[in-house]
Amino acid sequence: MRRSLIRKRKYYYTDGATASDTIIAFIIAGLCLGVEVVGFVASIITKGNVPEIFGTLYLCAIILSITGMLFGIFGHRAQEGGVSAKRMSIILNLVAMIIPIATFISGLI
């Protein structure tokens, strides 16, 4: 009787595994957003007179975010991992793609 009262229950508060493509998409989104933050800070410090390398870095950020979105979509098709993490990786890469396009259109960088 005593053993039935003292049961060991295992509680899991996280998903078992995350798709490797989703992790790659998160890392790419972080790199893109980091490049964009550095570009904004450099633009503020130099009052808009940034070197041309920041424009090239922004183009690279756009290409990387497209690649990250593809990794996120491939990770979304994988069986392991939670759906919310997969969707968040796609959304972060979409945001990382929209920010450089908006700054190019507005002429900030």
mmCIF file of C-alpha atoms in Angstrom:
data_model
loop_
_atom_site.group_PDB
_atom_site.id
_atom_site.type_symbol
_atom_site.label_atom_id
_atom_site.label_comp_id
_atom_site.label_asym_id
_atom_site.label_seq_id
_atom_site.Cartn_x
_atom_site.Cartn_y
_atom_site.Cartn_z
ATOM 1 C CA MET A 1 0.000 0.000 0.000
ATOM 2 C CA ARG A 2 2.759 2.399 0.896
ATOM 3 C CA ARG A 3 4.472 1.978 -2.437
ATOM 4 C CA SER A 4 1.346 2.839 -4.333
ATOM 5 C CA LEU A 5 1.034 6.105 -2.411
ATOM 6 C CA ILE A 6 4.604 7.120 -3.078
ATOM 7 C CA ARG A 7 4.802 7.091 -6.831
ATOM 8 C CA LYS A 8 7.574 8.714 -8.658
ATOM 9 C CA ARG A 9 6.119 10.918 -11.310
ATOM 10 C CA LYS A 10 8.191 12.332 -14.038
ATOM 11 C CA TYR A 11 7.201 15.754 -15.242
ATOM 12 C CA TYR A 12 8.618 17.212 -18.399
ATOM 13 C CA TYR A 13 8.303 20.935 -18.883
ATOM 14 C CA THR A 14 10.071 21.194 -22.222
ATOM 15 C CA ASP A 15 9.872 19.420 -25.532
ATOM 16 C CA GLY A 16 12.019 16.367 -25.900
ATOM 17 C CA ALA A 17 14.003 17.489 -28.897
ATOM 18 C CA THR A 18 14.125 20.411 -31.265
ATOM 19 C CA ALA A 19 14.715 19.966 -34.964
ATOM 20 C CA SER A 20 18.274 20.806 -35.953
ATOM 21 C CA ASP A 21 17.009 22.923 -38.846
ATOM 22 C CA THR A 22 15.065 25.050 -36.373
ATOM 23 C CA ILE A 23 18.174 25.607 -34.265
ATOM 24 C CA ILE A 24 20.119 26.640 -37.367
ATOM 25 C CA ALA A 25 17.301 29.050 -38.281
ATOM 26 C CA PHE A 26 17.473 30.616 -34.794
ATOM 27 C CA ILE A 27 21.240 31.077 -35.069
ATOM 28 C CA ILE A 28 20.943 32.675 -38.511
ATOM 29 C CA ALA A 29 18.210 35.030 -37.261
ATOM 30 C CA GLY A 30 20.432 36.030 -34.345
ATOM 31 C CA LEU A 31 23.335 36.769 -36.666
ATOM 32 C CA CYS A 32 21.137 38.861 -38.968
ATOM 33 C CA LEU A 33 19.618 40.846 -36.128
ATOM 34 C CA GLY A 34 23.083 41.379 -34.625
ATOM 35 C CA VAL A 35 24.403 42.802 -37.902
ATOM 36 C CA GLU A 36 21.390 45.085 -38.135
ATOM 37 C CA VAL A 37 21.810 46.387 -34.581
ATOM 38 C CA VAL A 38 25.503 47.099 -35.209
ATOM 39 C CA GLY A 39 24.538 48.947 -38.404
ATOM 40 C CA PHE A 40 21.976 51.076 -36.572
ATOM 41 C CA VAL A 41 24.417 51.938 -33.788
ATOM 42 C CA ALA A 42 27.150 52.809 -36.292
ATOM 43 C CA SER A 43 24.691 54.962 -38.221
ATOM 44 C CA ILE A 44 23.683 56.827 -35.079
ATOM 45 C CA ILE A 45 27.283 57.337 -33.937
ATOM 46 C CA THR A 46 28.518 58.571 -37.321
ATOM 47 C CA LYS A 47 25.328 60.592 -37.969
ATOM 48 C CA GLY A 48 24.545 58.707 -41.159
ATOM 49 C CA ASN A 49 28.045 58.674 -42.665
ATOM 50 C CA VAL A 50 28.634 54.943 -42.443
ATOM 51 C CA PRO A 51 31.119 53.109 -44.673
ATOM 52 C CA GLU A 52 29.834 51.174 -47.658
ATOM 53 C CA ILE A 53 30.565 47.884 -45.924
ATOM 54 C CA PHE A 54 27.387 48.284 -43.864
ATOM 55 C CA GLY A 55 25.297 48.267 -47.039
ATOM 56 C CA THR A 56 27.017 45.069 -48.074
ATOM 57 C CA LEU A 57 26.439 43.585 -44.632
ATOM 58 C CA TYR A 58 22.759 44.467 -44.880
ATOM 59 C CA LEU A 59 22.515 42.706 -48.246
ATOM 60 C CA CYS A 60 24.207 39.691 -46.674
ATOM 61 C CA ALA A 61 21.707 39.868 -43.802
ATOM 62 C CA ILE A 62 18.828 39.750 -46.285
ATOM 63 C CA ILE A 63 20.317 36.708 -48.023
ATOM 64 C CA LEU A 64 21.010 35.021 -44.675
ATOM 65 C CA SER A 65 17.472 35.655 -43.457
ATOM 66 C CA ILE A 66 16.051 34.076 -46.610
ATOM 67 C CA THR A 67 18.286 31.070 -45.962
ATOM 68 C CA GLY A 68 17.145 31.019 -42.328
ATOM 69 C CA MET A 69 13.512 31.058 -43.429
ATOM 70 C CA LEU A 70 14.199 28.046 -45.646
ATOM 71 C CA PHE A 71 15.817 26.219 -42.724
ATOM 72 C CA GLY A 72 12.809 27.139 -40.582
ATOM 73 C CA ILE A 73 10.409 25.768 -43.174
ATOM 74 C CA PHE A 74 12.415 22.541 -43.460
ATOM 75 C CA GLY A 75 12.472 22.320 -39.657
ATOM 76 C CA HIS A 76 8.704 22.837 -39.598
ATOM 77 C CA ARG A 77 8.302 19.679 -41.649
ATOM 78 C CA ALA A 78 10.424 17.634 -39.216
ATOM 79 C CA GLN A 79 8.671 15.446 -36.664
ATOM 80 C CA GLU A 80 10.658 16.317 -33.533
ATOM 81 C CA GLY A 81 10.353 19.548 -31.611
ATOM 82 C CA GLY A 82 7.554 21.907 -30.777
ATOM 83 C CA VAL A 83 5.567 23.791 -33.357
ATOM 84 C CA SER A 84 5.874 27.112 -31.532
ATOM 85 C CA ALA A 85 9.682 27.092 -31.763
ATOM 86 C CA LYS A 86 9.466 26.270 -35.451
ATOM 87 C CA ARG A 87 7.045 29.108 -36.115
ATOM 88 C CA MET A 88 9.112 31.534 -34.041
ATOM 89 C CA SER A 89 12.251 30.768 -36.062
ATOM 90 C CA ILE A 90 10.379 31.583 -39.285
ATOM 91 C CA ILE A 91 8.946 34.800 -37.796
ATOM 92 C CA LEU A 92 12.356 35.951 -36.521
ATOM 93 C CA ASN A 93 13.911 35.414 -39.936
ATOM 94 C CA LEU A 94 11.029 37.274 -41.548
ATOM 95 C CA VAL A 95 11.611 40.221 -39.206
ATOM 96 C CA ALA A 96 15.344 40.027 -39.903
ATOM 97 C CA MET A 97 14.550 40.290 -43.613
ATOM 98 C CA ILE A 98 12.036 43.143 -43.344
ATOM 99 C CA ILE A 99 14.245 45.447 -41.225
ATOM 100 C CA PRO A 100 17.071 45.857 -43.806
ATOM 101 C CA ILE A 101 14.583 46.277 -46.639
ATOM 102 C CA ALA A 102 12.759 48.988 -44.676
ATOM 103 C CA THR A 103 16.017 50.790 -43.872
ATOM 104 C CA PHE A 104 17.096 50.671 -47.529
ATOM 105 C CA ILE A 105 13.755 52.082 -48.641
ATOM 106 C CA SER A 106 13.755 54.815 -45.994
ATOM 107 C CA GLY A 107 17.395 55.686 -46.749
ATOM 108 C CA LEU A 108 18.701 55.309 -43.213
ATOM 109 C CA ILE A 109 21.652 53.195 -44.314
#
